[in-house]
Amino acid sequence: MRLLEFFRTKFSRRPPVALGLALGSGGAKGMAHLGALKAFEEEGLVFSFVTGTSIGSIVGALLAAGYSWADMVSVVDHVDRVAFAKNLRPFADMAPFEAFLEQYLEGDFSTLSLPFACCATDGESNECVVLREGSLARALTASSAIPPFFRGVEWEGRKLYDGAFSDAVPADVCRQLGADVVIGVDLSAFAPEEREQGRVKRLVGSFVRSVAPVQTLADAKTRGYRAADVMLRPDLNDFRATSIGRAAADAMFEIGYREAKQRMGEIRAAVAAFRRRGRHAR
């Protein structure tokens, strides 16, 4: 009986698990996403669905298009940091960034190898807008147009802004696409609360909010946490969304890599739990 049970367990067909990855916003902190992708690749994790917001949308789209983490590092290396910094001025046009992205992500969502969606924020209603079709580069700029640095992006009669205001880590969208188990990556988990910031930073933050056409929704972060099975939280408190230097990029990459490696047990446990529940969990 024990031998029979062993073979039954060993060779029985385990229910497939569709892994989803939800990549959060954070500007230059997105280098931590690439570090996490390296860890996922080393551990043999394969994703069936990908979603992202802001920088997470760009990394997610590249992943859905078949780029590896090493390919993405190469893309980052080709960014003209001086020119990029010059474009970080109030209400800059996103057209140069769209043109840059089209070099790597030409065409529309239908060209991607994996189901992918990204989130933006409607400039009039302040609601989350999930983008799943149309020009890929344009959608990514809409998801990344953080005011007051950038103007809103025109999309089907709407003016869209950075999705961080409405769905910072879109694990809920990833689950809606069909993912059974969702891993989220929150790049801003260790951002200091406003009361802990200095007076100058509070004043600057208050000014930015006053001129921004959209405001952060109360559940912009929590909706992702509720939907994720595992939320990675790399400690990037020492860095800013504008930390585009080489040393900072390398450090954030390593932090993302270590966080993913350290949480791998939780990820595998979430996958195992779904398999135990089987198809009834769908």
mmCIF file of C-alpha atoms in Angstrom:
data_model
loop_
_atom_site.group_PDB
_atom_site.id
_atom_site.type_symbol
_atom_site.label_atom_id
_atom_site.label_comp_id
_atom_site.label_asym_id
_atom_site.label_seq_id
_atom_site.Cartn_x
_atom_site.Cartn_y
_atom_site.Cartn_z
ATOM 1 C CA MET A 1 0.000 0.000 0.000
ATOM 2 C CA ARG A 2 2.772 2.415 0.871
ATOM 3 C CA LEU A 3 4.511 1.708 -2.456
ATOM 4 C CA LEU A 4 1.255 2.247 -4.353
ATOM 5 C CA GLU A 5 0.641 5.518 -2.520
ATOM 6 C CA PHE A 6 4.188 6.662 -3.307
ATOM 7 C CA PHE A 7 3.721 6.167 -7.050
ATOM 8 C CA ARG A 8 0.275 7.732 -6.959
ATOM 9 C CA THR A 9 1.678 10.828 -5.265
ATOM 10 C CA LYS A 10 4.833 10.938 -7.367
ATOM 11 C CA PHE A 11 3.222 10.652 -10.768
ATOM 12 C CA SER A 12 -0.249 12.074 -10.258
ATOM 13 C CA ARG A 13 -0.933 15.131 -12.424
ATOM 14 C CA ARG A 14 -0.721 18.222 -10.278
ATOM 15 C CA PRO A 15 -3.150 21.039 -11.147
ATOM 16 C CA PRO A 16 -1.443 23.744 -13.238
ATOM 17 C CA VAL A 17 -0.763 27.009 -11.487
ATOM 18 C CA ALA A 18 -0.914 30.228 -13.494
ATOM 19 C CA LEU A 19 1.558 32.568 -11.841
ATOM 20 C CA GLY A 20 0.948 36.295 -12.050
ATOM 21 C CA LEU A 21 3.407 39.126 -11.456
ATOM 22 C CA ALA A 22 2.323 42.650 -10.480
ATOM 23 C CA LEU A 23 5.083 45.267 -10.622
ATOM 24 C CA GLY A 24 4.634 48.498 -8.703
ATOM 25 C CA SER A 25 5.487 52.128 -9.356
ATOM 26 C CA GLY A 26 8.655 53.866 -8.176
ATOM 27 C CA GLY A 27 10.576 55.557 -10.989
ATOM 28 C CA ALA A 28 14.281 54.743 -10.919
ATOM 29 C CA LYS A 29 13.613 52.313 -8.075
ATOM 30 C CA GLY A 30 12.445 49.982 -10.824
ATOM 31 C CA MET A 31 15.983 48.602 -10.919
ATOM 32 C CA ALA A 32 14.849 46.490 -7.969
ATOM 33 C CA HIS A 33 12.275 44.880 -10.295
ATOM 34 C CA LEU A 34 15.123 43.702 -12.529
ATOM 35 C CA GLY A 35 16.951 42.215 -9.545
ATOM 36 C CA ALA A 36 13.782 40.341 -8.566
ATOM 37 C CA LEU A 37 13.432 39.037 -12.127
ATOM 38 C CA LYS A 38 16.943 37.644 -11.952
ATOM 39 C CA ALA A 39 16.043 35.752 -8.781
ATOM 40 C CA PHE A 40 12.816 34.442 -10.347
ATOM 41 C CA GLU A 41 14.758 33.191 -13.367
ATOM 42 C CA GLU A 42 17.315 31.421 -11.169
ATOM 43 C CA GLU A 43 14.500 29.723 -9.256
ATOM 44 C CA GLY A 44 12.748 28.604 -12.427
ATOM 45 C CA LEU A 45 9.586 30.654 -11.901
ATOM 46 C CA VAL A 46 7.609 31.211 -15.092
ATOM 47 C CA PHE A 47 4.825 33.796 -15.208
ATOM 48 C CA SER A 48 1.618 33.469 -17.204
ATOM 49 C CA PHE A 49 0.214 36.955 -16.543
ATOM 50 C CA VAL A 50 1.932 40.306 -15.972
ATOM 51 C CA THR A 51 0.634 43.691 -14.853
ATOM 52 C CA GLY A 52 2.397 46.892 -13.923
ATOM 53 C CA THR A 53 2.059 50.527 -12.973
ATOM 54 C CA SER A 54 4.427 53.337 -14.004
ATOM 55 C CA ILE A 55 7.993 51.942 -14.117
ATOM 56 C CA GLY A 56 6.416 48.585 -13.289
ATOM 57 C CA SER A 57 4.396 48.818 -16.489
ATOM 58 C CA ILE A 58 7.557 49.310 -18.557
ATOM 59 C CA VAL A 59 9.386 46.401 -16.926
ATOM 60 C CA GLY A 60 6.243 44.274 -17.146
ATOM 61 C CA ALA A 61 5.742 44.989 -20.836
ATOM 62 C CA LEU A 62 9.362 44.113 -21.588
ATOM 63 C CA LEU A 63 8.944 40.839 -19.690
ATOM 64 C CA ALA A 64 5.701 40.077 -21.539
ATOM 65 C CA ALA A 65 7.513 40.769 -24.818
ATOM 66 C CA GLY A 66 10.167 38.165 -24.023
ATOM 67 C CA TYR A 67 12.998 40.313 -22.682
ATOM 68 C CA SER A 68 15.102 38.779 -19.901
ATOM 69 C CA TRP A 69 16.325 40.723 -16.898
ATOM 70 C CA ALA A 70 19.767 40.898 -18.560
ATOM 71 C CA ASP A 71 18.188 42.335 -21.711
ATOM 72 C CA MET A 72 16.493 44.975 -19.582
ATOM 73 C CA VAL A 73 19.741 45.933 -17.885
ATOM 74 C CA SER A 74 21.134 46.486 -21.374
ATOM 75 C CA VAL A 75 18.165 48.750 -22.181
ATOM 76 C CA VAL A 76 18.861 50.787 -19.040
ATOM 77 C CA ASP A 77 22.513 51.078 -20.030
ATOM 78 C CA HIS A 78 21.431 52.671 -23.314
ATOM 79 C CA VAL A 79 19.462 55.421 -21.551
ATOM 80 C CA ASP A 80 21.092 58.839 -21.891
ATOM 81 C CA ARG A 81 20.976 59.812 -18.219
ATOM 82 C CA VAL A 82 21.946 63.419 -18.898
ATOM 83 C CA ALA A 83 19.170 63.886 -21.442
ATOM 84 C CA PHE A 84 16.722 62.073 -19.170
ATOM 85 C CA ALA A 85 17.545 64.375 -16.244
ATOM 86 C CA LYS A 86 17.024 67.441 -18.460
ATOM 87 C CA ASN A 87 13.524 66.221 -19.260
ATOM 88 C CA LEU A 88 12.618 66.055 -15.562
ATOM 89 C CA ARG A 89 11.075 69.509 -15.546
ATOM 90 C CA PRO A 90 7.520 70.629 -14.790
ATOM 91 C CA PHE A 91 4.937 69.441 -17.323
ATOM 92 C CA ALA A 92 7.393 67.955 -19.812
ATOM 93 C CA ASP A 93 6.039 66.224 -22.908
ATOM 94 C CA MET A 94 6.133 62.412 -22.802
ATOM 95 C CA ALA A 95 6.726 62.173 -26.581
ATOM 96 C CA PRO A 96 10.526 61.634 -26.282
ATOM 97 C CA PHE A 97 9.954 58.787 -23.828
ATOM 98 C CA GLU A 98 7.326 57.240 -26.081
ATOM 99 C CA ALA A 99 9.788 57.341 -28.981
ATOM 100 C CA PHE A 100 12.448 55.693 -26.817
ATOM 101 C CA LEU A 101 10.087 52.912 -25.750
ATOM 102 C CA GLU A 102 9.032 52.255 -29.339
ATOM 103 C CA GLN A 103 12.598 51.157 -30.065
ATOM 104 C CA TYR A 104 12.008 48.151 -27.806
ATOM 105 C CA LEU A 105 8.223 47.770 -27.710
ATOM 106 C CA GLU A 106 6.921 48.571 -31.155
ATOM 107 C CA GLY A 107 3.289 47.897 -31.990
ATOM 108 C CA ASP A 108 0.319 47.163 -29.754
ATOM 109 C CA PHE A 109 -0.571 44.795 -26.918
ATOM 110 C CA SER A 110 -1.338 41.997 -29.366
ATOM 111 C CA THR A 111 2.371 41.664 -30.164
ATOM 112 C CA LEU A 112 3.197 40.517 -26.625
ATOM 113 C CA SER A 113 3.864 36.888 -25.760
ATOM 114 C CA LEU A 114 2.025 37.050 -22.427
ATOM 115 C CA PRO A 115 -1.272 38.630 -21.323
ATOM 116 C CA PHE A 116 -0.351 42.081 -20.003
ATOM 117 C CA ALA A 117 -2.165 45.112 -18.623
ATOM 118 C CA CYS A 118 -1.016 48.399 -17.134
ATOM 119 C CA CYS A 119 -2.725 51.016 -15.010
ATOM 120 C CA ALA A 120 -3.108 54.756 -15.483
ATOM 121 C CA THR A 121 -5.227 57.400 -13.723
ATOM 122 C CA ASP A 122 -7.968 59.401 -15.424
ATOM 123 C CA GLY A 123 -7.257 63.135 -15.131
ATOM 124 C CA GLU A 124 -10.938 63.994 -14.810
ATOM 125 C CA SER A 125 -12.490 61.231 -12.718
ATOM 126 C CA ASN A 126 -9.307 60.218 -10.841
ATOM 127 C CA GLU A 127 -10.294 56.583 -11.391
ATOM 128 C CA CYS A 128 -7.984 53.740 -12.351
ATOM 129 C CA VAL A 129 -7.916 53.001 -16.071
ATOM 130 C CA VAL A 130 -6.724 49.516 -17.048
ATOM 131 C CA LEU A 131 -5.044 49.522 -20.466
ATOM 132 C CA ARG A 132 -4.989 46.257 -22.437
ATOM 133 C CA GLU A 133 -5.080 47.258 -26.091
ATOM 134 C CA GLY A 134 -3.815 49.939 -28.431
ATOM 135 C CA SER A 135 -0.333 51.394 -28.810
ATOM 136 C CA LEU A 136 1.948 49.780 -26.269
ATOM 137 C CA ALA A 137 4.455 52.635 -25.996
ATOM 138 C CA ARG A 138 1.659 55.181 -25.625
ATOM 139 C CA ALA A 139 0.000 53.112 -22.883
ATOM 140 C CA LEU A 140 3.277 52.872 -20.974
ATOM 141 C CA THR A 141 3.828 56.622 -21.107
ATOM 142 C CA ALA A 142 0.267 57.146 -19.858
ATOM 143 C CA SER A 143 0.936 54.783 -16.966
ATOM 144 C CA SER A 144 4.158 56.686 -16.157
ATOM 145 C CA ALA A 145 3.135 60.346 -16.618
ATOM 146 C CA ILE A 146 3.595 61.528 -13.058
ATOM 147 C CA PRO A 147 2.581 65.146 -12.499
ATOM 148 C CA PRO A 148 3.860 67.792 -12.198
ATOM 149 C CA PHE A 149 6.950 66.450 -14.011
ATOM 150 C CA PHE A 150 4.984 65.326 -17.061
ATOM 151 C CA ARG A 151 1.850 66.309 -18.914
ATOM 152 C CA GLY A 152 -1.034 63.928 -19.163
ATOM 153 C CA VAL A 153 -1.121 61.571 -22.137
ATOM 154 C CA GLU A 154 -4.056 61.713 -24.546
ATOM 155 C CA TRP A 155 -5.825 58.365 -24.796
ATOM 156 C CA GLU A 156 -9.168 57.934 -26.557
ATOM 157 C CA GLY A 157 -10.445 61.348 -25.506
ATOM 158 C CA ARG A 158 -9.101 61.058 -21.967
ATOM 159 C CA LYS A 159 -6.057 62.610 -20.373
ATOM 160 C CA LEU A 160 -4.240 59.952 -18.393
ATOM 161 C CA TYR A 161 -1.610 60.225 -15.679
ATOM 162 C CA ASP A 162 0.602 57.919 -13.626
ATOM 163 C CA GLY A 163 -1.262 54.879 -12.350
ATOM 164 C CA ALA A 164 0.391 55.112 -8.926
ATOM 165 C CA PHE A 165 -2.373 57.504 -7.883
ATOM 166 C CA SER A 166 -5.062 54.869 -8.338
ATOM 167 C CA ASP A 167 -3.441 51.385 -8.290
ATOM 168 C CA ALA A 168 0.215 51.428 -7.268
ATOM 169 C CA VAL A 169 0.798 47.646 -7.345
ATOM 170 C CA PRO A 170 -1.912 46.165 -9.596
ATOM 171 C CA ALA A 171 -2.119 42.666 -8.168
ATOM 172 C CA ASP A 172 -5.920 42.916 -8.358
ATOM 173 C CA VAL A 173 -5.720 43.498 -12.114
ATOM 174 C CA CYS A 174 -3.351 40.538 -12.450
ATOM 175 C CA ARG A 175 -5.858 38.298 -10.720
ATOM 176 C CA GLN A 176 -8.626 39.613 -12.981
ATOM 177 C CA LEU A 177 -6.545 38.578 -15.998
ATOM 178 C CA GLY A 178 -6.652 34.987 -14.733
ATOM 179 C CA ALA A 179 -3.670 34.472 -12.414
ATOM 180 C CA ASP A 180 -4.088 31.793 -9.746
ATOM 181 C CA VAL A 181 -1.206 32.966 -7.571
ATOM 182 C CA VAL A 182 -0.050 36.586 -7.673
ATOM 183 C CA ILE A 183 3.324 37.937 -6.614
ATOM 184 C CA GLY A 184 3.504 41.696 -6.151
ATOM 185 C CA VAL A 185 6.548 43.946 -5.851
ATOM 186 C CA ASP A 186 6.080 47.176 -3.888
ATOM 187 C CA LEU A 187 8.965 49.594 -4.446
ATOM 188 C CA SER A 188 7.626 52.146 -1.955
ATOM 189 C CA ALA A 189 6.953 49.905 1.030
ATOM 190 C CA PHE A 190 9.551 51.669 3.168
ATOM 191 C CA ALA A 191 8.872 55.264 2.098
ATOM 192 C CA PRO A 192 8.837 57.462 5.242
ATOM 193 C CA GLU A 193 5.439 58.699 6.340
ATOM 194 C CA GLU A 194 4.819 62.424 5.910
ATOM 195 C CA ARG A 195 4.951 63.112 9.646
ATOM 196 C CA GLU A 196 8.463 61.656 9.717
ATOM 197 C CA GLN A 197 9.730 63.875 6.908
ATOM 198 C CA GLY A 198 11.480 67.173 7.408
ATOM 199 C CA ARG A 199 9.604 70.470 7.124
ATOM 200 C CA VAL A 200 11.068 71.307 3.696
ATOM 201 C CA LYS A 201 10.070 67.930 2.257
ATOM 202 C CA ARG A 202 6.560 68.305 3.657
ATOM 203 C CA LEU A 203 6.214 71.748 2.087
ATOM 204 C CA VAL A 204 7.465 70.489 -1.284
ATOM 205 C CA GLY A 205 5.105 67.532 -1.113
ATOM 206 C CA SER A 206 2.207 69.821 -0.256
ATOM 207 C CA PHE A 207 2.997 72.067 -3.238
ATOM 208 C CA VAL A 208 3.227 69.110 -5.617
ATOM 209 C CA ARG A 209 -0.151 67.820 -4.448
ATOM 210 C CA SER A 210 -1.709 71.253 -4.885
ATOM 211 C CA VAL A 211 -0.725 71.477 -8.570
ATOM 212 C CA ALA A 212 -1.251 67.811 -9.471
ATOM 213 C CA PRO A 213 -4.399 67.181 -11.545
ATOM 214 C CA VAL A 214 -4.965 63.840 -9.791
ATOM 215 C CA GLN A 215 -4.820 62.778 -6.161
ATOM 216 C CA THR A 216 -3.859 59.484 -4.526
ATOM 217 C CA LEU A 217 -6.859 57.293 -3.807
ATOM 218 C CA ALA A 218 -7.237 55.892 -0.313
ATOM 219 C CA ASP A 219 -6.893 52.312 -1.575
ATOM 220 C CA ALA A 220 -4.240 52.939 -4.231
ATOM 221 C CA LYS A 221 -1.804 50.722 -2.338
ATOM 222 C CA THR A 222 -4.041 48.490 -0.220
ATOM 223 C CA ARG A 223 -5.986 47.034 -3.150
ATOM 224 C CA GLY A 224 -2.785 45.433 -4.419
ATOM 225 C CA TYR A 225 -1.898 44.038 -1.004
ATOM 226 C CA ARG A 226 -5.350 42.491 -0.643
ATOM 227 C CA ALA A 227 -5.072 40.731 -3.995
ATOM 228 C CA ALA A 228 -1.468 39.497 -3.779
ATOM 229 C CA ASP A 229 -0.550 36.104 -2.339
ATOM 230 C CA VAL A 230 3.003 37.339 -1.674
ATOM 231 C CA MET A 231 4.063 40.991 -1.709
ATOM 232 C CA LEU A 232 7.802 41.610 -2.031
ATOM 233 C CA ARG A 233 8.935 44.739 -0.200
ATOM 234 C CA PRO A 234 12.536 45.659 -1.057
ATOM 235 C CA ASP A 235 13.868 48.267 1.357
ATOM 236 C CA LEU A 236 14.646 51.198 -0.942
ATOM 237 C CA ASN A 237 14.237 53.915 1.671
ATOM 238 C CA ASP A 238 17.738 55.266 0.962
ATOM 239 C CA PHE A 239 16.833 55.970 -2.682
ATOM 240 C CA ARG A 240 14.499 58.236 -4.583
ATOM 241 C CA ALA A 241 12.426 57.791 -7.705
ATOM 242 C CA THR A 242 14.981 60.075 -9.394
ATOM 243 C CA SER A 243 18.088 58.118 -8.275
ATOM 244 C CA ILE A 244 19.361 57.433 -11.794
ATOM 245 C CA GLY A 245 23.101 57.180 -11.057
ATOM 246 C CA ARG A 246 24.978 53.965 -11.861
ATOM 247 C CA ALA A 247 25.928 53.207 -8.243
ATOM 248 C CA ALA A 248 22.346 53.685 -7.048
ATOM 249 C CA ALA A 249 21.008 51.521 -9.877
ATOM 250 C CA ASP A 250 23.383 48.676 -8.995
ATOM 251 C CA ALA A 251 22.504 48.898 -5.308
ATOM 252 C CA MET A 252 18.750 48.837 -5.963
ATOM 253 C CA PHE A 253 19.137 45.881 -8.330
ATOM 254 C CA GLU A 254 20.897 43.923 -5.589
ATOM 255 C CA ILE A 255 18.264 44.836 -2.991
ATOM 256 C CA GLY A 256 15.484 43.598 -5.278
ATOM 257 C CA TYR A 257 17.396 40.401 -5.967
ATOM 258 C CA ARG A 258 17.956 39.660 -2.262
ATOM 259 C CA GLU A 259 14.343 40.371 -1.343
ATOM 260 C CA ALA A 260 13.059 37.944 -3.984
ATOM 261 C CA LYS A 261 15.544 35.267 -2.942
ATOM 262 C CA GLN A 262 14.642 35.608 0.729
ATOM 263 C CA ARG A 263 10.900 35.361 0.039
ATOM 264 C CA MET A 264 11.123 32.394 -2.315
ATOM 265 C CA GLY A 265 9.917 30.013 0.374
ATOM 266 C CA GLU A 266 6.693 32.010 0.752
ATOM 267 C CA ILE A 267 6.160 32.024 -3.002
ATOM 268 C CA ARG A 268 6.573 28.258 -3.254
ATOM 269 C CA ALA A 269 4.264 27.810 -0.268
ATOM 270 C CA ALA A 270 1.569 29.914 -1.983
ATOM 271 C CA VAL A 271 1.892 27.785 -5.130
ATOM 272 C CA ALA A 272 1.717 24.585 -3.068
ATOM 273 C CA ALA A 273 -1.364 25.855 -1.209
ATOM 274 C CA PHE A 274 -3.155 26.507 -4.500
ATOM 275 C CA ARG A 275 -2.245 23.039 -5.751
ATOM 276 C CA ARG A 276 -3.686 21.491 -2.593
ATOM 277 C CA ARG A 277 -6.923 23.379 -3.141
ATOM 278 C CA GLY A 278 -6.941 22.314 -6.788
ATOM 279 C CA ARG A 279 -9.428 23.521 -9.306
ATOM 280 C CA HIS A 280 -11.959 24.432 -6.611
ATOM 281 C CA ALA A 281 -9.752 27.454 -5.878
ATOM 282 C CA ARG A 282 -10.350 28.938 -9.308
#
